[in-house]
Amino acid sequence: MADRYMHEVLTPAVLDSEERYYGRRYARAEDAPEPYALREQECEFIESRDSFYLGSVTEIGWPYVQHRGGPKGFLRVAGPDELLFADYGGNRQLVSAGSIQAEDRVSLFLMDYPGRRRLKLLGHAEVLDAREYPDLIERSMPPDGHGSAPERIFRIRVLSYDWNCPKFITPRFTLDEVREAIEPLKARVAELEAELALRQS
């Protein structure tokens, strides 16, 4: 879990920065710990997201971060260390898809703004032509399907993951979450209005 994640991101330059600013270095295992399989809590969290951020690196070394969105569950857990999601026609720039062909390391940030939780993952990704992998199409599509056929399938082998602290996560709510929260209030208002109308009649 966090041990392997920290082993990957706490490079010598990062440790030097910690020493300079805080006078100490974060504990880091010398040898890479074995990757951890996704647990039930990670799987449930991943498949309840309707968006995530995908970081990749272009072949000339620039970081690139892309927001990916869809219905809840569009990022599928296909195994203890495997994620899939279907890719459809968009602006046709294919920056993430092209970059992954040259450098397969990726980072994912999954956010739960109302619950103030975030899950970070590191992994190795590949982009597959959906026409060549018909067996993966259904497994990679959202649970309730999609109006279009996927053009590509992203497959990510999860190397490590870590949960972040909630301190600076600003709560934000989707329209569906707001509607769900105010539904009981609307029902109560309607009930009181009906009572008032009876009294006035």
PDB file of N, CA, C and O in Angstrom, residues 106-175:
ATOM      1  N   VAL A 106       1.954   5.849 -15.161  1.00  0.00           N
ATOM      2  CA  VAL A 106       0.865   6.805 -14.977  1.00  0.00           C
ATOM      3  C   VAL A 106       0.573   6.980 -13.492  1.00  0.00           C
ATOM      4  O   VAL A 106       0.937   6.143 -12.661  1.00  0.00           O
ATOM      5  N   SER A 107      -0.102   8.064 -13.187  1.00  0.00           N
ATOM      6  CA  SER A 107      -0.574   8.350 -11.837  1.00  0.00           C
ATOM      7  C   SER A 107      -2.046   8.703 -11.926  1.00  0.00           C
ATOM      8  O   SER A 107      -2.466   9.432 -12.831  1.00  0.00           O
ATOM      9  N   LEU A 108      -2.829   8.178 -10.993  1.00  0.00           N
ATOM     10  CA  LEU A 108      -4.261   8.485 -10.952  1.00  0.00           C
ATOM     11  C   LEU A 108      -4.597   9.124  -9.615  1.00  0.00           C
ATOM     12  O   LEU A 108      -4.105   8.681  -8.566  1.00  0.00           O
ATOM     13  N   PHE A 109      -5.421  10.177  -9.661  1.00  0.00           N
ATOM     14  CA  PHE A 109      -5.978  10.799  -8.460  1.00  0.00           C
ATOM     15  C   PHE A 109      -7.482  10.625  -8.524  1.00  0.00           C
ATOM     16  O   PHE A 109      -8.114  11.051  -9.490  1.00  0.00           O
ATOM     17  N   LEU A 110      -8.039   9.982  -7.515  1.00  0.00           N
ATOM     18  CA  LEU A 110      -9.486   9.794  -7.430  1.00  0.00           C
ATOM     19  C   LEU A 110      -9.986  10.558  -6.216  1.00  0.00           C
ATOM     20  O   LEU A 110      -9.508  10.357  -5.108  1.00  0.00           O
ATOM     21  N   MET A 111     -10.959  11.439  -6.448  1.00  0.00           N
ATOM     22  CA  MET A 111     -11.419  12.355  -5.405  1.00  0.00           C
ATOM     23  C   MET A 111     -12.847  12.057  -4.970  1.00  0.00           C
ATOM     24  O   MET A 111     -13.714  11.769  -5.795  1.00  0.00           O
ATOM     25  N   ASP A 112     -13.062  12.139  -3.674  1.00  0.00           N
ATOM     26  CA  ASP A 112     -14.401  12.152  -3.087  1.00  0.00           C
ATOM     27  C   ASP A 112     -14.495  13.490  -2.360  1.00  0.00           C
ATOM     28  O   ASP A 112     -14.096  13.603  -1.205  1.00  0.00           O
ATOM     29  N   TYR A 113     -14.988  14.504  -3.063  1.00  0.00           N
ATOM     30  CA  TYR A 113     -15.018  15.851  -2.484  1.00  0.00           C
ATOM     31  C   TYR A 113     -15.977  15.962  -1.291  1.00  0.00           C
ATOM     32  O   TYR A 113     -15.601  16.535  -0.271  1.00  0.00           O
ATOM     33  N   PRO A 114     -17.202  15.434  -1.370  1.00  0.00           N
ATOM     34  CA  PRO A 114     -18.082  15.546  -0.193  1.00  0.00           C
ATOM     35  C   PRO A 114     -17.510  14.838   1.034  1.00  0.00           C
ATOM     36  O   PRO A 114     -17.604  15.335   2.154  1.00  0.00           O
ATOM     37  N   GLY A 115     -16.914  13.655   0.817  1.00  0.00           N
ATOM     38  CA  GLY A 115     -16.361  12.890   1.927  1.00  0.00           C
ATOM     39  C   GLY A 115     -14.945  13.284   2.290  1.00  0.00           C
ATOM     40  O   GLY A 115     -14.376  12.737   3.232  1.00  0.00           O
ATOM     41  N   ARG A 116     -14.352  14.200   1.507  1.00  0.00           N
ATOM     42  CA  ARG A 116     -12.999  14.692   1.732  1.00  0.00           C
ATOM     43  C   ARG A 116     -11.997  13.532   1.812  1.00  0.00           C
ATOM     44  O   ARG A 116     -11.216  13.413   2.734  1.00  0.00           O
ATOM     45  N   ARG A 117     -12.036  12.678   0.768  1.00  0.00           N
ATOM     46  CA  ARG A 117     -11.105  11.567   0.662  1.00  0.00           C
ATOM     47  C   ARG A 117     -10.485  11.568  -0.727  1.00  0.00           C
ATOM     48  O   ARG A 117     -11.105  12.006  -1.688  1.00  0.00           O
ATOM     49  N   ARG A 118      -9.253  11.087  -0.818  1.00  0.00           N
ATOM     50  CA  ARG A 118      -8.633  10.928  -2.134  1.00  0.00           C
ATOM     51  C   ARG A 118      -7.731   9.712  -2.122  1.00  0.00           C
ATOM     52  O   ARG A 118      -7.061   9.413  -1.150  1.00  0.00           O
ATOM     53  N   LEU A 119      -7.744   9.022  -3.225  1.00  0.00           N
ATOM     54  CA  LEU A 119      -6.938   7.825  -3.407  1.00  0.00           C
ATOM     55  C   LEU A 119      -5.969   8.081  -4.556  1.00  0.00           C
ATOM     56  O   LEU A 119      -6.380   8.478  -5.643  1.00  0.00           O
ATOM     57  N   LYS A 120      -4.673   7.862  -4.300  1.00  0.00           N
ATOM     58  CA  LYS A 120      -3.645   8.049  -5.314  1.00  0.00           C
ATOM     59  C   LYS A 120      -3.135   6.674  -5.737  1.00  0.00           C
ATOM     60  O   LYS A 120      -2.910   5.809  -4.892  1.00  0.00           O
ATOM     61  N   LEU A 121      -2.960   6.494  -7.035  1.00  0.00           N
ATOM     62  CA  LEU A 121      -2.452   5.220  -7.546  1.00  0.00           C
ATOM     63  C   LEU A 121      -1.316   5.458  -8.524  1.00  0.00           C
ATOM     64  O   LEU A 121      -1.339   6.434  -9.289  1.00  0.00           O
ATOM     65  N   LEU A 122      -0.345   4.575  -8.504  1.00  0.00           N
ATOM     66  CA  LEU A 122       0.701   4.521  -9.516  1.00  0.00           C
ATOM     67  C   LEU A 122       0.540   3.222 -10.282  1.00  0.00           C
ATOM     68  O   LEU A 122       0.189   2.187  -9.691  1.00  0.00           O
ATOM     69  N   GLY A 123       0.792   3.262 -11.576  1.00  0.00           N
ATOM     70  CA  GLY A 123       0.653   2.034 -12.340  1.00  0.00           C
ATOM     71  C   GLY A 123       1.304   2.120 -13.700  1.00  0.00           C
ATOM     72  O   GLY A 123       1.865   3.155 -14.092  1.00  0.00           O
ATOM     73  N   HIS A 124       1.249   1.011 -14.395  1.00  0.00           N
ATOM     74  CA  HIS A 124       1.740   0.915 -15.763  1.00  0.00           C
ATOM     75  C   HIS A 124       0.524   0.727 -16.668  1.00  0.00           C
ATOM     76  O   HIS A 124      -0.289  -0.171 -16.436  1.00  0.00           O
ATOM     77  N   ALA A 125       0.407   1.579 -17.670  1.00  0.00           N
ATOM     78  CA  ALA A 125      -0.784   1.585 -18.525  1.00  0.00           C
ATOM     79  C   ALA A 125      -0.451   1.151 -19.946  1.00  0.00           C
ATOM     80  O   ALA A 125       0.680   1.299 -20.416  1.00  0.00           O
ATOM     81  N   GLU A 126      -1.451   0.637 -20.596  1.00  0.00           N
ATOM     82  CA  GLU A 126      -1.362   0.376 -22.032  1.00  0.00           C
ATOM     83  C   GLU A 126      -2.685   0.768 -22.664  1.00  0.00           C
ATOM     84  O   GLU A 126      -3.738   0.711 -22.025  1.00  0.00           O
ATOM     85  N   VAL A 127      -2.606   1.208 -23.908  1.00  0.00           N
ATOM     86  CA  VAL A 127      -3.794   1.622 -24.651  1.00  0.00           C
ATOM     87  C   VAL A 127      -4.005   0.621 -25.772  1.00  0.00           C
ATOM     88  O   VAL A 127      -3.126   0.416 -26.617  1.00  0.00           O
ATOM     89  N   LEU A 128      -5.162  -0.027 -25.759  1.00  0.00           N
ATOM     90  CA  LEU A 128      -5.455  -1.100 -26.697  1.00  0.00           C
ATOM     91  C   LEU A 128      -6.510  -0.656 -27.702  1.00  0.00           C
ATOM     92  O   LEU A 128      -7.494  -0.011 -27.340  1.00  0.00           O
ATOM     93  N   ASP A 129      -6.310  -1.016 -28.942  1.00  0.00           N
ATOM     94  CA  ASP A 129      -7.293  -0.750 -29.994  1.00  0.00           C
ATOM     95  C   ASP A 129      -8.501  -1.660 -29.744  1.00  0.00           C
ATOM     96  O   ASP A 129      -8.368  -2.896 -29.754  1.00  0.00           O
ATOM     97  N   ALA A 130      -9.645  -1.060 -29.496  1.00  0.00           N
ATOM     98  CA  ALA A 130     -10.832  -1.853 -29.142  1.00  0.00           C
ATOM     99  C   ALA A 130     -11.194  -2.863 -30.226  1.00  0.00           C
ATOM    100  O   ALA A 130     -11.738  -3.929 -29.927  1.00  0.00           O
ATOM    101  N   ARG A 131     -10.881  -2.547 -31.485  1.00  0.00           N
ATOM    102  CA  ARG A 131     -11.206  -3.475 -32.574  1.00  0.00           C
ATOM    103  C   ARG A 131     -10.412  -4.774 -32.460  1.00  0.00           C
ATOM    104  O   ARG A 131     -10.844  -5.821 -32.954  1.00  0.00           O
ATOM    105  N   GLU A 132      -9.274  -4.714 -31.791  1.00  0.00           N
ATOM    106  CA  GLU A 132      -8.420  -5.885 -31.663  1.00  0.00           C
ATOM    107  C   GLU A 132      -8.648  -6.642 -30.358  1.00  0.00           C
ATOM    108  O   GLU A 132      -8.083  -7.725 -30.170  1.00  0.00           O
ATOM    109  N   TYR A 133      -9.464  -6.058 -29.462  1.00  0.00           N
ATOM    110  CA  TYR A 133      -9.708  -6.692 -28.168  1.00  0.00           C
ATOM    111  C   TYR A 133     -11.216  -6.721 -27.871  1.00  0.00           C
ATOM    112  O   TYR A 133     -11.671  -6.141 -26.890  1.00  0.00           O
ATOM    113  N   PRO A 134     -11.991  -7.410 -28.704  1.00  0.00           N
ATOM    114  CA  PRO A 134     -13.441  -7.442 -28.485  1.00  0.00           C
ATOM    115  C   PRO A 134     -13.824  -8.060 -27.137  1.00  0.00           C
ATOM    116  O   PRO A 134     -14.864  -7.727 -26.571  1.00  0.00           O
ATOM    117  N   ASP A 135     -12.960  -8.921 -26.607  1.00  0.00           N
ATOM    118  CA  ASP A 135     -13.262  -9.566 -25.325  1.00  0.00           C
ATOM    119  C   ASP A 135     -13.195  -8.589 -24.156  1.00  0.00           C
ATOM    120  O   ASP A 135     -13.759  -8.847 -23.089  1.00  0.00           O
ATOM    121  N   LEU A 136     -12.504  -7.466 -24.347  1.00  0.00           N
ATOM    122  CA  LEU A 136     -12.363  -6.486 -23.268  1.00  0.00           C
ATOM    123  C   LEU A 136     -13.389  -5.355 -23.352  1.00  0.00           C
ATOM    124  O   LEU A 136     -13.492  -4.558 -22.419  1.00  0.00           O
ATOM    125  N   ILE A 137     -14.123  -5.266 -24.445  1.00  0.00           N
ATOM    126  CA  ILE A 137     -15.031  -4.142 -24.630  1.00  0.00           C
ATOM    127  C   ILE A 137     -16.082  -4.092 -23.526  1.00  0.00           C
ATOM    128  O   ILE A 137     -16.248  -3.067 -22.847  1.00  0.00           O
ATOM    129  N   GLU A 138     -16.797  -5.184 -23.309  1.00  0.00           N
ATOM    130  CA  GLU A 138     -17.848  -5.183 -22.289  1.00  0.00           C
ATOM    131  C   GLU A 138     -17.266  -4.995 -20.891  1.00  0.00           C
ATOM    132  O   GLU A 138     -17.847  -4.295 -20.061  1.00  0.00           O
ATOM    133  N   ARG A 139     -16.115  -5.594 -20.632  1.00  0.00           N
ATOM    134  CA  ARG A 139     -15.493  -5.479 -19.309  1.00  0.00           C
ATOM    135  C   ARG A 139     -15.010  -4.059 -19.017  1.00  0.00           C
ATOM    136  O   ARG A 139     -14.839  -3.690 -17.856  1.00  0.00           O
ATOM    137  N   SER A 140     -14.774  -3.272 -20.064  1.00  0.00           N
ATOM    138  CA  SER A 140     -14.226  -1.927 -19.863  1.00  0.00           C
ATOM    139  C   SER A 140     -15.281  -0.832 -19.920  1.00  0.00           C
ATOM    140  O   SER A 140     -14.997   0.309 -19.559  1.00  0.00           O
ATOM    141  N   MET A 141     -16.484  -1.174 -20.359  1.00  0.00           N
ATOM    142  CA  MET A 141     -17.528  -0.150 -20.499  1.00  0.00           C
ATOM    143  C   MET A 141     -18.229   0.101 -19.165  1.00  0.00           C
ATOM    144  O   MET A 141     -18.196  -0.746 -18.269  1.00  0.00           O
ATOM    145  N   PRO A 142     -18.881   1.268 -19.019  1.00  0.00           N
ATOM    146  CA  PRO A 142     -19.645   1.537 -17.797  1.00  0.00           C
ATOM    147  C   PRO A 142     -20.701   0.453 -17.569  1.00  0.00           C
ATOM    148  O   PRO A 142     -21.172  -0.170 -18.532  1.00  0.00           O
ATOM    149  N   PRO A 143     -21.087   0.221 -16.316  1.00  0.00           N
ATOM    150  CA  PRO A 143     -22.050  -0.851 -16.003  1.00  0.00           C
ATOM    151  C   PRO A 143     -23.343  -0.780 -16.805  1.00  0.00           C
ATOM    152  O   PRO A 143     -23.901  -1.808 -17.173  1.00  0.00           O
ATOM    153  N   ASP A 144     -23.839   0.432 -17.075  1.00  0.00           N
ATOM    154  CA  ASP A 144     -25.091   0.571 -17.828  1.00  0.00           C
ATOM    155  C   ASP A 144     -24.854   0.838 -19.303  1.00  0.00           C
ATOM    156  O   ASP A 144     -25.766   1.272 -20.017  1.00  0.00           O
ATOM    157  N   GLY A 145     -23.657   0.605 -19.771  1.00  0.00           N
ATOM    158  CA  GLY A 145     -23.362   0.782 -21.184  1.00  0.00           C
ATOM    159  C   GLY A 145     -23.085   2.224 -21.569  1.00  0.00           C
ATOM    160  O   GLY A 145     -22.998   3.120 -20.724  1.00  0.00           O
ATOM    161  N   HIS A 146     -22.943   2.432 -22.865  1.00  0.00           N
ATOM    162  CA  HIS A 146     -22.625   3.752 -23.408  1.00  0.00           C
ATOM    163  C   HIS A 146     -23.270   3.851 -24.780  1.00  0.00           C
ATOM    164  O   HIS A 146     -23.449   2.839 -25.456  1.00  0.00           O
ATOM    165  N   GLY A 147     -23.587   5.067 -25.186  1.00  0.00           N
ATOM    166  CA  GLY A 147     -24.258   5.246 -26.466  1.00  0.00           C
ATOM    167  C   GLY A 147     -23.382   4.970 -27.669  1.00  0.00           C
ATOM    168  O   GLY A 147     -23.877   4.762 -28.778  1.00  0.00           O
ATOM    169  N   SER A 148     -22.060   4.984 -27.469  1.00  0.00           N
ATOM    170  CA  SER A 148     -21.131   4.773 -28.578  1.00  0.00           C
ATOM    171  C   SER A 148     -20.248   3.566 -28.300  1.00  0.00           C
ATOM    172  O   SER A 148     -20.078   3.149 -27.152  1.00  0.00           O
ATOM    173  N   ALA A 149     -19.681   3.040 -29.355  1.00  0.00           N
ATOM    174  CA  ALA A 149     -18.715   1.950 -29.205  1.00  0.00           C
ATOM    175  C   ALA A 149     -17.357   2.547 -28.850  1.00  0.00           C
ATOM    176  O   ALA A 149     -16.966   3.579 -29.402  1.00  0.00           O
ATOM    177  N   PRO A 150     -16.623   1.928 -27.933  1.00  0.00           N
ATOM    178  CA  PRO A 150     -15.304   2.463 -27.586  1.00  0.00           C
ATOM    179  C   PRO A 150     -14.323   2.326 -28.736  1.00  0.00           C
ATOM    180  O   PRO A 150     -14.394   1.389 -29.528  1.00  0.00           O
ATOM    181  N   GLU A 151     -13.413   3.288 -28.833  1.00  0.00           N
ATOM    182  CA  GLU A 151     -12.354   3.230 -29.833  1.00  0.00           C
ATOM    183  C   GLU A 151     -11.093   2.586 -29.261  1.00  0.00           C
ATOM    184  O   GLU A 151     -10.349   1.921 -29.971  1.00  0.00           O
ATOM    185  N   ARG A 152     -10.872   2.832 -27.980  1.00  0.00           N
ATOM    186  CA  ARG A 152      -9.678   2.316 -27.303  1.00  0.00           C
ATOM    187  C   ARG A 152     -10.056   1.815 -25.909  1.00  0.00           C
ATOM    188  O   ARG A 152     -11.099   2.195 -25.377  1.00  0.00           O
ATOM    189  N   ILE A 153      -9.193   1.004 -25.356  1.00  0.00           N
ATOM    190  CA  ILE A 153      -9.363   0.530 -23.986  1.00  0.00           C
ATOM    191  C   ILE A 153      -8.067   0.816 -23.234  1.00  0.00           C
ATOM    192  O   ILE A 153      -6.979   0.429 -23.687  1.00  0.00           O
ATOM    193  N   PHE A 154      -8.178   1.505 -22.122  1.00  0.00           N
ATOM    194  CA  PHE A 154      -7.030   1.735 -21.254  1.00  0.00           C
ATOM    195  C   PHE A 154      -6.987   0.614 -20.217  1.00  0.00           C
ATOM    196  O   PHE A 154      -7.988   0.368 -19.536  1.00  0.00           O
ATOM    197  N   ARG A 155      -5.836  -0.026 -20.117  1.00  0.00           N
ATOM    198  CA  ARG A 155      -5.639  -1.050 -19.092  1.00  0.00           C
ATOM    199  C   ARG A 155      -4.471  -0.611 -18.211  1.00  0.00           C
ATOM    200  O   ARG A 155      -3.389  -0.324 -18.711  1.00  0.00           O
ATOM    201  N   ILE A 156      -4.718  -0.574 -16.913  1.00  0.00           N
ATOM    202  CA  ILE A 156      -3.711  -0.100 -15.968  1.00  0.00           C
ATOM    203  C   ILE A 156      -3.406  -1.198 -14.964  1.00  0.00           C
ATOM    204  O   ILE A 156      -4.317  -1.717 -14.310  1.00  0.00           O
ATOM    205  N   ARG A 157      -2.142  -1.548 -14.863  1.00  0.00           N
ATOM    206  CA  ARG A 157      -1.676  -2.484 -13.840  1.00  0.00           C
ATOM    207  C   ARG A 157      -1.232  -1.651 -12.637  1.00  0.00           C
ATOM    208  O   ARG A 157      -0.243  -0.927 -12.711  1.00  0.00           O
ATOM    209  N   VAL A 158      -1.962  -1.760 -11.557  1.00  0.00           N
ATOM    210  CA  VAL A 158      -1.688  -0.935 -10.383  1.00  0.00           C
ATOM    211  C   VAL A 158      -0.441  -1.451  -9.673  1.00  0.00           C
ATOM    212  O   VAL A 158      -0.348  -2.627  -9.318  1.00  0.00           O
ATOM    213  N   LEU A 159       0.517  -0.546  -9.474  1.00  0.00           N
ATOM    214  CA  LEU A 159       1.748  -0.886  -8.771  1.00  0.00           C
ATOM    215  C   LEU A 159       1.633  -0.580  -7.282  1.00  0.00           C
ATOM    216  O   LEU A 159       2.095  -1.346  -6.436  1.00  0.00           O
ATOM    217  N   SER A 160       1.017   0.551  -6.958  1.00  0.00           N
ATOM    218  CA  SER A 160       0.908   0.960  -5.563  1.00  0.00           C
ATOM    219  C   SER A 160      -0.181   2.009  -5.427  1.00  0.00           C
ATOM    220  O   SER A 160      -0.618   2.600  -6.418  1.00  0.00           O
ATOM    221  N   TYR A 161      -0.588   2.228  -4.188  1.00  0.00           N
ATOM    222  CA  TYR A 161      -1.617   3.232  -3.936  1.00  0.00           C
ATOM    223  C   TYR A 161      -1.480   3.760  -2.520  1.00  0.00           C
ATOM    224  O   TYR A 161      -0.810   3.172  -1.671  1.00  0.00           O
ATOM    225  N   ASP A 162      -2.107   4.906  -2.282  1.00  0.00           N
ATOM    226  CA  ASP A 162      -2.028   5.544  -0.974  1.00  0.00           C
ATOM    227  C   ASP A 162      -3.238   6.443  -0.797  1.00  0.00           C
ATOM    228  O   ASP A 162      -3.708   7.065  -1.756  1.00  0.00           O
ATOM    229  N   TRP A 163      -3.740   6.499   0.417  1.00  0.00           N
ATOM    230  CA  TRP A 163      -4.834   7.410   0.766  1.00  0.00           C
ATOM    231  C   TRP A 163      -4.238   8.683   1.351  1.00  0.00           C
ATOM    232  O   TRP A 163      -3.299   8.625   2.139  1.00  0.00           O
ATOM    233  N   ASN A 164      -4.784   9.823   0.950  1.00  0.00           N
ATOM    234  CA  ASN A 164      -4.301  11.108   1.446  1.00  0.00           C
ATOM    235  C   ASN A 164      -5.145  11.617   2.605  1.00  0.00           C
ATOM    236  O   ASN A 164      -6.319  11.261   2.739  1.00  0.00           O
ATOM    237  N   CYS A 165      -4.551  12.507   3.381  1.00  0.00           N
ATOM    238  CA  CYS A 165      -5.307  13.127   4.476  1.00  0.00           C
ATOM    239  C   CYS A 165      -6.316  14.125   3.903  1.00  0.00           C
ATOM    240  O   CYS A 165      -6.122  14.668   2.814  1.00  0.00           O
ATOM    241  N   PRO A 166      -7.405  14.407   4.633  1.00  0.00           N
ATOM    242  CA  PRO A 166      -8.479  15.261   4.108  1.00  0.00           C
ATOM    243  C   PRO A 166      -8.280  16.752   4.354  1.00  0.00           C
ATOM    244  O   PRO A 166      -9.119  17.552   3.964  1.00  0.00           O
ATOM    245  N   LYS A 167      -7.178  17.144   4.973  1.00  0.00           N
ATOM    246  CA  LYS A 167      -7.045  18.493   5.532  1.00  0.00           C
ATOM    247  C   LYS A 167      -7.413  19.611   4.564  1.00  0.00           C
ATOM    248  O   LYS A 167      -8.139  20.529   4.916  1.00  0.00           O
ATOM    249  N   PHE A 168      -6.911  19.576   3.338  1.00  0.00           N
ATOM    250  CA  PHE A 168      -7.128  20.691   2.424  1.00  0.00           C
ATOM    251  C   PHE A 168      -8.064  20.338   1.261  1.00  0.00           C
ATOM    252  O   PHE A 168      -8.025  20.980   0.212  1.00  0.00           O
ATOM    253  N   ILE A 169      -8.900  19.326   1.437  1.00  0.00           N
ATOM    254  CA  ILE A 169      -9.878  18.991   0.402  1.00  0.00           C
ATOM    255  C   ILE A 169     -11.147  19.798   0.669  1.00  0.00           C
ATOM    256  O   ILE A 169     -11.804  19.627   1.689  1.00  0.00           O
ATOM    257  N   THR A 170     -11.468  20.693  -0.241  1.00  0.00           N
ATOM    258  CA  THR A 170     -12.670  21.511  -0.108  1.00  0.00           C
ATOM    259  C   THR A 170     -13.882  20.699  -0.537  1.00  0.00           C
ATOM    260  O   THR A 170     -13.914  20.187  -1.658  1.00  0.00           O
ATOM    261  N   PRO A 171     -14.894  20.543   0.330  1.00  0.00           N
ATOM    262  CA  PRO A 171     -16.080  19.773  -0.069  1.00  0.00           C
ATOM    263  C   PRO A 171     -16.779  20.416  -1.271  1.00  0.00           C
ATOM    264  O   PRO A 171     -16.993  21.631  -1.307  1.00  0.00           O
ATOM    265  N   ARG A 172     -17.110  19.607  -2.246  1.00  0.00           N
ATOM    266  CA  ARG A 172     -17.872  20.032  -3.415  1.00  0.00           C
ATOM    267  C   ARG A 172     -18.914  18.958  -3.691  1.00  0.00           C
ATOM    268  O   ARG A 172     -18.694  17.792  -3.384  1.00  0.00           O
ATOM    269  N   PHE A 173     -20.035  19.359  -4.306  1.00  0.00           N
ATOM    270  CA  PHE A 173     -21.140  18.429  -4.479  1.00  0.00           C
ATOM    271  C   PHE A 173     -21.648  18.484  -5.912  1.00  0.00           C
ATOM    272  O   PHE A 173     -21.773  19.561  -6.504  1.00  0.00           O
ATOM    273  N   THR A 174     -21.978  17.324  -6.467  1.00  0.00           N
ATOM    274  CA  THR A 174     -22.570  17.269  -7.792  1.00  0.00           C
ATOM    275  C   THR A 174     -24.050  17.632  -7.703  1.00  0.00           C
ATOM    276  O   THR A 174     -24.633  17.651  -6.609  1.00  0.00           O
ATOM    277  N   LEU A 175     -24.661  17.871  -8.847  1.00  0.00           N
ATOM    278  CA  LEU A 175     -26.093  18.171  -8.866  1.00  0.00           C
ATOM    279  C   LEU A 175     -26.898  17.016  -8.287  1.00  0.00           C
ATOM    280  O   LEU A 175     -27.859  17.230  -7.534  1.00  0.00           O
TER     281      LEU A 175
END
